Coordinates of C-alpha atoms in Angstrom, one line a residue:
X25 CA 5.5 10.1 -3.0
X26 CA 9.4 11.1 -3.5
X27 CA 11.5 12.3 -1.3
X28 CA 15.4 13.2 -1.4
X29 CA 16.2 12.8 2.3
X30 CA 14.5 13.0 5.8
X31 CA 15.9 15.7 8.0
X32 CA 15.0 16.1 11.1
X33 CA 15.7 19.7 11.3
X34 CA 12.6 20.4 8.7
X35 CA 9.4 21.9 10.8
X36 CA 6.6 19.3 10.5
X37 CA 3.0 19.4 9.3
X38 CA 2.1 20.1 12.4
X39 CA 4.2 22.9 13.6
X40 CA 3.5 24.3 9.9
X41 CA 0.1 23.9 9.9
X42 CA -0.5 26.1 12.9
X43 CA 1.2 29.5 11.2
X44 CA 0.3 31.9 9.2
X45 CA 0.2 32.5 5.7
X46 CA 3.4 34.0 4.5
X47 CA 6.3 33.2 2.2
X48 CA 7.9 31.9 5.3
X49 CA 5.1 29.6 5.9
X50 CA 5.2 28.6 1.9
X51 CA 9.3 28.1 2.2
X52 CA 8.9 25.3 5.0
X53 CA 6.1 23.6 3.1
X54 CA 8.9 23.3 0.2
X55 CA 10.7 22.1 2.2
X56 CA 8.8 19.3 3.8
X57 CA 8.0 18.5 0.2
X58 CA 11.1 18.2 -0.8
X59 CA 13.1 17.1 1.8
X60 CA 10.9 14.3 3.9
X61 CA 9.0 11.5 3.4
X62 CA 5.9 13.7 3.4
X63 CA 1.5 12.6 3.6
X64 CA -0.4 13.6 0.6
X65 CA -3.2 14.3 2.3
X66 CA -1.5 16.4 4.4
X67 CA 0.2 18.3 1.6
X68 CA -3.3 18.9 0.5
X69 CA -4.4 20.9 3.5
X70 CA -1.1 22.8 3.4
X71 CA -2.0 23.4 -0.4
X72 CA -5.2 25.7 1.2
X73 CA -2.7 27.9 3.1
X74 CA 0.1 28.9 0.4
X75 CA 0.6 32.5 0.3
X76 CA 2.3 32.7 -3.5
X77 CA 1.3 29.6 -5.2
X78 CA 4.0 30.3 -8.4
X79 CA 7.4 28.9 -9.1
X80 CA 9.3 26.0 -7.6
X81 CA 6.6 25.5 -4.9
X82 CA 3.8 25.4 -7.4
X83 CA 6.4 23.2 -9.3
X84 CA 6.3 20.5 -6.5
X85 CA 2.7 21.4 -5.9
X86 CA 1.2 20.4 -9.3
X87 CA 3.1 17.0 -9.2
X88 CA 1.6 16.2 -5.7
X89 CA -1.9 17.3 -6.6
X90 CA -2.1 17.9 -10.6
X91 CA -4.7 20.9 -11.1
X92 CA -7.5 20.6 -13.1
X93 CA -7.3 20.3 -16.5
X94 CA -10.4 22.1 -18.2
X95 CA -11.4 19.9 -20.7
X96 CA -10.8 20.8 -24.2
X97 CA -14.0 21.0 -26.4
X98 CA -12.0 21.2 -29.3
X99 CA -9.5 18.6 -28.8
X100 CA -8.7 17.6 -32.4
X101 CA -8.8 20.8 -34.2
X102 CA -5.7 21.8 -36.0
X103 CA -4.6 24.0 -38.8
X104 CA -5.8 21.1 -41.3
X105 CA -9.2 21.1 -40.3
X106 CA -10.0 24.4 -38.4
X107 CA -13.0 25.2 -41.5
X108 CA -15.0 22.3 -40.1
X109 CA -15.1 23.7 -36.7
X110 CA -17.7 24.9 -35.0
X111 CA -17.5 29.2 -34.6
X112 CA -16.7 28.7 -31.0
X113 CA -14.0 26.5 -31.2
X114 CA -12.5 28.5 -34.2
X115 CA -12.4 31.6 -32.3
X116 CA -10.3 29.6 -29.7
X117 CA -7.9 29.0 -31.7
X118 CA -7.2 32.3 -33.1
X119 CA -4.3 32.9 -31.6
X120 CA -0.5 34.2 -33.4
X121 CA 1.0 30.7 -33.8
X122 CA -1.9 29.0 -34.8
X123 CA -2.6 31.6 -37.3
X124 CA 0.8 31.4 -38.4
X125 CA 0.3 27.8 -39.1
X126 CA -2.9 27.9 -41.2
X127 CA -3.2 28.2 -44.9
X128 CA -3.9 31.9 -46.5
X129 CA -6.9 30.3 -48.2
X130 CA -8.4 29.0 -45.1
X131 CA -7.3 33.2 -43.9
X132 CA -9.4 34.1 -46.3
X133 CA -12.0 31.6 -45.7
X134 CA -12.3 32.4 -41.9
X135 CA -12.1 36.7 -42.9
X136 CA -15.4 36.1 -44.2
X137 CA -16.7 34.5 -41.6
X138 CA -15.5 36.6 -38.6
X139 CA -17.5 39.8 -40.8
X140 CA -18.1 41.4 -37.5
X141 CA -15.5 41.1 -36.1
X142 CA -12.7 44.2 -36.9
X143 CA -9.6 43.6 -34.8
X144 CA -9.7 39.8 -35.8
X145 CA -9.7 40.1 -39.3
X146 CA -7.3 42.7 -39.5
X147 CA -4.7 40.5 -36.9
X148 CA -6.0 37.2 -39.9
X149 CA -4.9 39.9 -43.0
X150 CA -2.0 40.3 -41.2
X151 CA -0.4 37.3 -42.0
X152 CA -1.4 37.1 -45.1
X153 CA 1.0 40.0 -46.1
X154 CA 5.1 39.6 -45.9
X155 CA 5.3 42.2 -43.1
X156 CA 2.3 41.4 -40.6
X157 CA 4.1 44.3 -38.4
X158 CA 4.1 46.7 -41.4
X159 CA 0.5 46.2 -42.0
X160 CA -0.1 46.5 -38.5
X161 CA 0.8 49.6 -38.4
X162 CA -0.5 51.1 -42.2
X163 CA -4.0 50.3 -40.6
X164 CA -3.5 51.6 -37.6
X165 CA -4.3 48.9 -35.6
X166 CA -2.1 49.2 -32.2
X167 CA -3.6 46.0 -30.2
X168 CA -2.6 43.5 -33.4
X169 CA 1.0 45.2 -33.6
X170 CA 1.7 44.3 -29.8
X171 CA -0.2 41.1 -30.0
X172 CA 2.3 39.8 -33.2
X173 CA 5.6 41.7 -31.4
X174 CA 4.6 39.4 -28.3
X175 CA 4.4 36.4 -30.9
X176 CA 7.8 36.1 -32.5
X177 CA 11.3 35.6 -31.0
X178 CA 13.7 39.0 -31.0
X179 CA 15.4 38.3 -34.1
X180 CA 12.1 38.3 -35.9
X181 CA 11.0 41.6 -34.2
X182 CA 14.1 43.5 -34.9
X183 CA 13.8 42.3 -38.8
X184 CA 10.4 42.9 -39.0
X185 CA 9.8 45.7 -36.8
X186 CA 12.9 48.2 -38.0
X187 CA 11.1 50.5 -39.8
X188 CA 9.8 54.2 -39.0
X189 CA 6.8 54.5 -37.8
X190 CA 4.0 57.2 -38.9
X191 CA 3.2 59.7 -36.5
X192 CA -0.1 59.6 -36.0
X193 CA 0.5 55.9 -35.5
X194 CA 3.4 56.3 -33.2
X195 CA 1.0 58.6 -31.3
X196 CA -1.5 56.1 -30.7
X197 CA 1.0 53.3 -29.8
X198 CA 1.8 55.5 -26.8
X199 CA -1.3 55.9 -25.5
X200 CA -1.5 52.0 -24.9
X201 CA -0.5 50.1 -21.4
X202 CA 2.0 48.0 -23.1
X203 CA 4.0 50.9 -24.8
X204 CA 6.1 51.8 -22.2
X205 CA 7.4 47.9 -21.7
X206 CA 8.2 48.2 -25.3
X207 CA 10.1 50.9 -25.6
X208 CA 12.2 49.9 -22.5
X209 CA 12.7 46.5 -24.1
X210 CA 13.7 48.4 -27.2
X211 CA 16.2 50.3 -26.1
X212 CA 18.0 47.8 -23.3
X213 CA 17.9 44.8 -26.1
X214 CA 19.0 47.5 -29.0
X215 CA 16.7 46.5 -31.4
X216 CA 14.5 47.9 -34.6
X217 CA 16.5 51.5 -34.1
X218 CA 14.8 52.8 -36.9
X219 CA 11.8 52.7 -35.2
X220 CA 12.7 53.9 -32.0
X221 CA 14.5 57.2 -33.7
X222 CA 11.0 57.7 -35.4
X223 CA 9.1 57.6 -32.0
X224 CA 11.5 60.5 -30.9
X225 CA 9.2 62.5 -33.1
X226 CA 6.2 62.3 -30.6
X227 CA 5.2 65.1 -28.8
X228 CA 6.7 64.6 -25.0
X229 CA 3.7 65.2 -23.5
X230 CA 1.8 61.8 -24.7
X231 CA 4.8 60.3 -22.6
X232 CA 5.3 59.5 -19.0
X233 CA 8.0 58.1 -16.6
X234 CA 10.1 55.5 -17.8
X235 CA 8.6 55.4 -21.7
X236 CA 10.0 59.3 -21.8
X237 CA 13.4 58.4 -19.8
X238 CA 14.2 55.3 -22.1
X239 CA 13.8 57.6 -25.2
X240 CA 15.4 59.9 -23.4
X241 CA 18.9 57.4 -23.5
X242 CA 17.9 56.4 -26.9
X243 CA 17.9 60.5 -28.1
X244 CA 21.7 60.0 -26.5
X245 CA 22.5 57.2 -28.3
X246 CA 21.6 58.9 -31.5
X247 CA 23.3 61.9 -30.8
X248 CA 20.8 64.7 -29.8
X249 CA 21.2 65.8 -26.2
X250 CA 18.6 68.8 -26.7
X251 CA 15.6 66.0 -27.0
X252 CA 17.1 64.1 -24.6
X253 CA 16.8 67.1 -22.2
X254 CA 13.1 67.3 -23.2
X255 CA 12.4 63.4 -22.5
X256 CA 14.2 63.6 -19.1
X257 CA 12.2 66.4 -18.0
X258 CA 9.1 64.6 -18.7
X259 CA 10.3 61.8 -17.1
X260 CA 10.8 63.5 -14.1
X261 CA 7.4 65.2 -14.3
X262 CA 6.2 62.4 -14.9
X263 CA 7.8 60.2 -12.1
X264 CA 6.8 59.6 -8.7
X265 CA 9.7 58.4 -6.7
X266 CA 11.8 60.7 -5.7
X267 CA 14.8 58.2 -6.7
X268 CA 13.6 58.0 -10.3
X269 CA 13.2 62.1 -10.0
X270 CA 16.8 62.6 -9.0
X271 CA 17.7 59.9 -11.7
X272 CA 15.6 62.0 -14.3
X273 CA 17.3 65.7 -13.1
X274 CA 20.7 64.1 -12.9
X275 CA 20.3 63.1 -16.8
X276 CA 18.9 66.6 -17.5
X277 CA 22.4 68.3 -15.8
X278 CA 24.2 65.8 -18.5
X279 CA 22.6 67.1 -21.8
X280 CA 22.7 70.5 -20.2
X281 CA 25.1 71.2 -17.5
X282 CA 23.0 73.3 -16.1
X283 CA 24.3 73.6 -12.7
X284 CA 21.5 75.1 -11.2
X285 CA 20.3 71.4 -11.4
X286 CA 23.2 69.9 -10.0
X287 CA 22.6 72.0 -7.0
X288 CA 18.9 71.2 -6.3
X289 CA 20.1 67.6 -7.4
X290 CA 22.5 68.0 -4.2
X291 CA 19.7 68.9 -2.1
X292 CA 17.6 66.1 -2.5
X293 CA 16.6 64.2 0.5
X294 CA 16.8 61.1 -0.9
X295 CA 20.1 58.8 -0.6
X296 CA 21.3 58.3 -4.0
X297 CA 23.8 57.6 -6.0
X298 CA 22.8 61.0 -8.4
X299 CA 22.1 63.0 -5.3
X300 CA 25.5 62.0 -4.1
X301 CA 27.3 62.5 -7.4
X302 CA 25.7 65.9 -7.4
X303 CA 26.8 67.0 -3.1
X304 CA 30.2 66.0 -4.5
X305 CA 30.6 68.0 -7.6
X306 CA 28.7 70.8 -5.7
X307 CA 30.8 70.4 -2.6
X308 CA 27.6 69.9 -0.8
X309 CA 29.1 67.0 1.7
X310 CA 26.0 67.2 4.2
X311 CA 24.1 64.0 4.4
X312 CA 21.9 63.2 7.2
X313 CA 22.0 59.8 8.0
X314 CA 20.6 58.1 10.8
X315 CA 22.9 55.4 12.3
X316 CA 21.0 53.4 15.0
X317 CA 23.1 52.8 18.7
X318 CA 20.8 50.3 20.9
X319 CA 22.0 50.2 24.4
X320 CA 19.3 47.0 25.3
X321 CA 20.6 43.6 23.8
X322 CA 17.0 42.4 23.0
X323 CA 13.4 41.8 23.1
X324 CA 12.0 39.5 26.0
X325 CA 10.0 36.6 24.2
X326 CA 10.8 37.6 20.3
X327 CA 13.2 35.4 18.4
X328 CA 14.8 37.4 15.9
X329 CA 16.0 34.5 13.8
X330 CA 12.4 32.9 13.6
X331 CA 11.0 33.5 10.3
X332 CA 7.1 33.5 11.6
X333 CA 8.1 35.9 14.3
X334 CA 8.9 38.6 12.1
X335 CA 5.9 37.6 9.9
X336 CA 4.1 38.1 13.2
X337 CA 5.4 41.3 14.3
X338 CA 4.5 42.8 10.6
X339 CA 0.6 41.9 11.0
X340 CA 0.8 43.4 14.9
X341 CA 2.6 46.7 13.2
X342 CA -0.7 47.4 10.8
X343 CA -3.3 47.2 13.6
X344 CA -1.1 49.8 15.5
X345 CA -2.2 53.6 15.9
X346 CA 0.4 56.0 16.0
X347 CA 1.0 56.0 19.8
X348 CA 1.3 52.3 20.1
X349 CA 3.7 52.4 17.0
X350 CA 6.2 55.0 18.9
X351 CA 5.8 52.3 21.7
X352 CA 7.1 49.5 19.4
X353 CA 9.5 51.2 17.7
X354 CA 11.2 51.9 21.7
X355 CA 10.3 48.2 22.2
X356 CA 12.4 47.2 19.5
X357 CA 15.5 49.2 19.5
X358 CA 17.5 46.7 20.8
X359 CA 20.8 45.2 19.2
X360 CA 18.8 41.9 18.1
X361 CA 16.5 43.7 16.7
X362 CA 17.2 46.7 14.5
X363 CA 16.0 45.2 11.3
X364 CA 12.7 45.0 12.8
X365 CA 13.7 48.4 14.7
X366 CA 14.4 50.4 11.4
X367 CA 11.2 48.5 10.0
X368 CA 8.8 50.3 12.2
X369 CA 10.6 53.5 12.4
X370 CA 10.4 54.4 8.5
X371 CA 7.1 53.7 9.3
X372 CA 6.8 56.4 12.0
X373 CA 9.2 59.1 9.3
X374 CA 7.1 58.9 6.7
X375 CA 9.9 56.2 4.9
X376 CA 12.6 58.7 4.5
X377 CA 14.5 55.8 4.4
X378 CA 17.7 57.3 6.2
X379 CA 18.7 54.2 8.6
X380 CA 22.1 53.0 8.2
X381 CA 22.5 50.4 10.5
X382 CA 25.8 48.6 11.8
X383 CA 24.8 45.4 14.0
X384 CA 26.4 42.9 14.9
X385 CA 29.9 44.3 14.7
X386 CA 31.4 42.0 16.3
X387 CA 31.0 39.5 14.0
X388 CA 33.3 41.3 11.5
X389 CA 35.7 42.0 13.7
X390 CA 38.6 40.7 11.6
X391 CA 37.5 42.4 8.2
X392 CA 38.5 45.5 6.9
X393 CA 36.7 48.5 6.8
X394 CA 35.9 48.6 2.7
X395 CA 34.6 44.1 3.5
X396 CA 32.6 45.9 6.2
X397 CA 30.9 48.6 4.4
X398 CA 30.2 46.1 1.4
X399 CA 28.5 43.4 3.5
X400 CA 26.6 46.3 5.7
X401 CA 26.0 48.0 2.1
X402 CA 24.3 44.7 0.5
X403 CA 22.7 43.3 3.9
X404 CA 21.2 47.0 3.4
X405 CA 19.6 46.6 0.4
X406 CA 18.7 42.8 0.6
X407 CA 16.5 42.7 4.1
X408 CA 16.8 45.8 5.8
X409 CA 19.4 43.5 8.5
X410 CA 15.7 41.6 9.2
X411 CA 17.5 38.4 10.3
X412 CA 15.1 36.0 9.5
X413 CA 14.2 37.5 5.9
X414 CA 12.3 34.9 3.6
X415 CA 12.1 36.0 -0.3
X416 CA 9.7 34.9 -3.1
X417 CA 12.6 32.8 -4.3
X418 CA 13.2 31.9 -0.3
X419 CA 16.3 33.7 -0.1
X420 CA 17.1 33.7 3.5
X421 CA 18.5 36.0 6.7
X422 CA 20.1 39.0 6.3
X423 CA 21.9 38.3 3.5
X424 CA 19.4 36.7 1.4
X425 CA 21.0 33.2 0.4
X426 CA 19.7 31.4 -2.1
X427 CA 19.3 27.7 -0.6
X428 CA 21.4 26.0 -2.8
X429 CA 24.4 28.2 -2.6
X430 CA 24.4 28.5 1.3
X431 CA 24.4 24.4 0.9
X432 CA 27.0 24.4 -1.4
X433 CA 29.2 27.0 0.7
X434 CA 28.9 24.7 3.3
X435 CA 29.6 21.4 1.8
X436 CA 32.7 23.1 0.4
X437 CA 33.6 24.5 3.2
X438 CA 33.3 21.1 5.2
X439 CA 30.7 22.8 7.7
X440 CA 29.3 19.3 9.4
X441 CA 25.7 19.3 10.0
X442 CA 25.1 22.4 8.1
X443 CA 21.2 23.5 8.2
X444 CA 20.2 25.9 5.6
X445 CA 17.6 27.7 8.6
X446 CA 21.1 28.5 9.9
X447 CA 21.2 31.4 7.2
X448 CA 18.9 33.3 9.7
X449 CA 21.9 33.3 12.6
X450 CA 23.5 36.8 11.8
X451 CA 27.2 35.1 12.5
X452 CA 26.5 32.9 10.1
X453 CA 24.9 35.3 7.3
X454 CA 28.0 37.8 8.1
X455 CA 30.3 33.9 7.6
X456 CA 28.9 32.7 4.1
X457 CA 28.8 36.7 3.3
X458 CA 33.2 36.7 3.7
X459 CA 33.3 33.1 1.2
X460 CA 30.8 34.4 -1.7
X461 CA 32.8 37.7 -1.2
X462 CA 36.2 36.5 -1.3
X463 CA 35.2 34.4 -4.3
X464 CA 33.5 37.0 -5.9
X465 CA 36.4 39.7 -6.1
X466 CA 38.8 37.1 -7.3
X467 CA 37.0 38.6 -10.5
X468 CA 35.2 41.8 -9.7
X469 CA 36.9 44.9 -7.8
X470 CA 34.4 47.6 -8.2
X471 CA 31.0 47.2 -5.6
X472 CA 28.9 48.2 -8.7
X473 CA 30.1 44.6 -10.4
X474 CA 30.1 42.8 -7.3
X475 CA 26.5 43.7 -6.9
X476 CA 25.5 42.7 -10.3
X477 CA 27.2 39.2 -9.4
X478 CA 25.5 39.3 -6.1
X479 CA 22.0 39.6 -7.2
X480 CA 22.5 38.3 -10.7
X481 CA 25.4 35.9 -10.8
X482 CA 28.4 36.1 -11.8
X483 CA 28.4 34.4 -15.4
X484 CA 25.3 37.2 -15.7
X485 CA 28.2 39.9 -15.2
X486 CA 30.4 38.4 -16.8
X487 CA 28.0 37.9 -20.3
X488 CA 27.8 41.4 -19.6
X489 CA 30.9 43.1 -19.3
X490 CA 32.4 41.1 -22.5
X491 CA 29.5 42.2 -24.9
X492 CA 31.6 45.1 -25.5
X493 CA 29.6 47.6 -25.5
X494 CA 28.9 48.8 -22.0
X495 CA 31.2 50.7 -19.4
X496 CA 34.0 51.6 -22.5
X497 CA 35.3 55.5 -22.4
X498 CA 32.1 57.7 -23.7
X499 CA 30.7 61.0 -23.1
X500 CA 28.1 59.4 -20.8
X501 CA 29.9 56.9 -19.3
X502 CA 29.8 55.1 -17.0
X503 CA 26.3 56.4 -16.6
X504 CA 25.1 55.7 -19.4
X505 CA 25.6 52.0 -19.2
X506 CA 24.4 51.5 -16.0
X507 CA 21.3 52.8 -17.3
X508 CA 21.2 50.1 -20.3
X509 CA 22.8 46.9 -18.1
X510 CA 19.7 44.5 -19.1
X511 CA 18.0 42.5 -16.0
X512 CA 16.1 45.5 -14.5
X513 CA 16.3 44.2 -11.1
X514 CA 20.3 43.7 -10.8
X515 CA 20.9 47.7 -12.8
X516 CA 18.5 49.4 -10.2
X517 CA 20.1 46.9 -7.1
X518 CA 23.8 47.8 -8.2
X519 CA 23.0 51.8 -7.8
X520 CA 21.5 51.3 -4.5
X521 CA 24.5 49.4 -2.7
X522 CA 27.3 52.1 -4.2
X523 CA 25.4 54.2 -2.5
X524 CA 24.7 52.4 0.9
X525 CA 28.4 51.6 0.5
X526 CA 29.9 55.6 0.0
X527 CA 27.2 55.7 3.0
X528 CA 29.1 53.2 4.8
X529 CA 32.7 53.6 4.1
X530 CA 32.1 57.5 5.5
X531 CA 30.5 55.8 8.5
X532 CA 33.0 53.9 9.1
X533 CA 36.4 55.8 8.3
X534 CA 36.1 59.8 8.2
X535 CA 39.4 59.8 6.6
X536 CA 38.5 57.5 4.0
X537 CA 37.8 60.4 2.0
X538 CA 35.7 58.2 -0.2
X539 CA 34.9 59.4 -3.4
X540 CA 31.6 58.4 -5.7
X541 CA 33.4 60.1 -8.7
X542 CA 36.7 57.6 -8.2
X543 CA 34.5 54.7 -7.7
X544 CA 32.1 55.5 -11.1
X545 CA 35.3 56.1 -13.2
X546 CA 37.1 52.9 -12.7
X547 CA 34.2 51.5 -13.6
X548 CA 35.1 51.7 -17.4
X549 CA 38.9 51.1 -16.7
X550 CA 39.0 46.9 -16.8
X551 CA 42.4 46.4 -15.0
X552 CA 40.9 48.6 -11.8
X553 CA 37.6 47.3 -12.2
X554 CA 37.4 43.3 -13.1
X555 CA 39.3 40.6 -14.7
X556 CA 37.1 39.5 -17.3
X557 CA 38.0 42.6 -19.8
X558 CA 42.0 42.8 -21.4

């Protein structure tokens, strides 16, 4: 057993035992693990109930109870000896590296042997040539030219991967699952261009969703809007969120200007930061929001800031019929409650997705109205204000705090018996929202870059503003780089909160006269939009 100190404020077995599966339920056991003098035995049993048995939990987990190791028949085989192994255990061991490490005599050895079988002498012959990828793809043989991409680091793929590609091979590439993470990975880590200008030679129509909009950005880069245009529209074709529609119409009014596109664009019903782009350019100024008012303070017998009770209420909400979900949703619209409010009432709209919330008000009293619509614009997009909010990575309340940086606010901030669980108090999320914020745009002044460092981190955005080649004056820009900014998750979270903020700001101040065109441009202007860039 280890332990790094026994809190008191931790839930016990006991009281953890007793709930339900969830990632709330997996976030306590981590804790007990890690932060009490805990029972094996009873960290067995809790094993049974994890809901997501990965990361830092399975971490803890496996050094608690070490899994099973399957034992390995071929323990002993290496590349010095793999001709005296049995057909079984040779087979198990063709993998890339191992290959890789063999000699081309014993390739040509074990060619003979594996006669019947195509795809695994042709992946062996491979690497017996100086370009495995280039051989690859003479034979046409799309599984071995993913499987020895996946098998070398990314300065190795873009030297041996940067050459054109034949069209009928190019063709079958596309027809494979993996083709689209490829060519996204291409284009965001600007490698093997050569090859990615010959796949803008396929016919579009072998394409879907983000494989055509990547090459659709990579067209750009090489300077032909006209098949951009054609990529984009398959993309949106192609697409099934309306967000990635709008995104894919939006880019089809750049290489066009079509303004007949624009217009639909401004008609869209979904919030984004396109659709908006397009009302203002259109004068189109009409959004329909919805912006919650409870009158009732809360719900008799449900503790908001309890992570199983909103675990809980989720479960109850999928049994419901339509009648008893209207019921609910009245039940809920309380003050306390209007995460769990706005949960149940996209339900009941068919997710249009059109709350914007502004609880607990009070608590921001003494911020300004462009602190007010940044906290409301990332609590937005982080829980949906569901105070007691647990992620995968246990991210917690409103505001989704990592753990260690709500402890390290605190210890900094010499808060005295500081619990983490504490994050679920919406006073307390709105507190630690003010100190990462305040630090935060000591650096950054535009919400797009403070929502990078927010999700990402700030050395992330950082890294990324001084590569040098996004968000500089360009035809496209900034669009274009916000499209290429590389961690998928913090590009796609940045558009979302300029748009809850623009949302927000208008909510807040109808003289704010806040623009989404002003906000995009400073973007690629350093002194109005962060201190890293001279």
């Amino acid at each position: 057993m280890f332990f790094i100190s026994l809190n008191a404020s931790v839930l016990s077995y006991e009281e953890i035992k007793k709930e339900p599966k969830s990632l709330a339920k997996d976030y306590y056991i981590y804790r007990l693990i890690t932060e009490t003098k805990y029972d094996k035995n009873e960290i067995k049993e809790l094993k049974k109930d994890i809901f997501r048995n990965k990361g830092k939990l399975q971490t803890q987990i496996d050094k608690i109870l070490p899994p099973f190791k399957k034992q390995d028949n071929c323990n002993g085989i290496g590349s010095k000896n793999i001709l005296d192994a049995n057909l079984s255990c040779k087979l198990a061991r063709m993998f890339p590296n191992f290959i890789k490490s063999i000699s081309q005599g014993d390739r040509e050895a074990l060619i003979k042997e594996f006669a019947s079988r195509a795809d695994l002498i042709n992946l062996l012959q491979g690497y017996n040539q100086k370009n495995p990828a280039k051989y690859y793809a003479k034979t046409q043989n799309a599984k071995n030219f993913f499987i020895y991409y996946n098998s070398i680091n990314q300065q190795e793929q873009d030297d041996k991967f940067n050459f054109a590609l034949e069209p009928e091979f190019a063709q079958t590439l596309a027809t494979k699952g993996y083709f689209k993470t490829f060519v996204v990975n291409s284009v965001l880590q600007k490698k093997h261009e050569v090859l990615t200008k010959s796949l803008l030679e396929l016919n579009t129509t072998v394409l879907s969703d983000d494989s055509a909009f990547f090459l659709g950005l990579q067209a750009l880069k090489f300077n032909k809007p006209k098949k951009a245009n054609e990529l984009f529209f398959q993309a949106k074709t192609t697409y099934k969120k309306q967000f990635d529609k709008d995104k894919s119409s939006f880019w089809m009014y750049q290489t066009s200007k079509d303004i007949n596109l624009l217009k639909e664009l401004s008609n869209s019903q979904n919030i984004n930061i396109y659709s908006l782009y397009a009302k203002e350019m259109t004068g189109n100024n009409q959004v329909e929001v919805v912006i919650p008012q409870p009158t009732k303070k809360s719900v008799k017998g449900y503790d908001s800031s309890d992570p199983f009770a909103w675990v809980k209420l989720k479960e109850k909400v999928k049994t419901l019929d339509l009648k008893n979900l209207e019921k609910y949703a009245d039940k809920f619209d309380t003050k306390n409650t209007v995460g769990e409010y706005i949960y149940i009432a996209n339900i009941l709209s068919g997710y249009k997705d059109n709350f914007y919330p502004m609880p607990f008000m009070d608590y921001l009293k003494d911020t300004n109205i462009h602190r007010r619509a940044l906290i409301f614009a990332l609590a937005r997009q982080e829980s949906r204000f569901v105070q007691s909010a647990v992620s995968t990575s246990y991210a917690l309340g409103m505001m989704q705090f990592m753990p260690f940086v709500a402890n390290d606010i605190a210890k900094k901030n010499k808060l005295k018996d500081f619990d983490q669980d504490e994050m679920f108090k919406p006073e307390v999320a709105y507190k630690f929202a003010n100190i990462h914020l305040d630090w935060l745009e000591r650096y950054l002044y535009n919400p797009v870059f403070i929502a990078y460092a927010y999700n990402g981190g700030l050395g992330f955005t950082k890294r990324t503003l001084l590569r040098g080649d996004l968000f500089n004056d360009g035809k496209y820009e900034p669009f274009l780089s916000m499209e290429l900014v590389p961690v998928q998750e913090s590009r796609e979270y940045a558009k979302h909160v300029l748009a809850n903020y623009v949302i927000y700001l208008q909510a807040l101040s109808v003289e704010s006269n806040t623009s989404i065109l002003t906000l995009l441009k400073t973007l690629t202007i350093p002194s109005l939009s962060d201190s890293f860039r001279k």
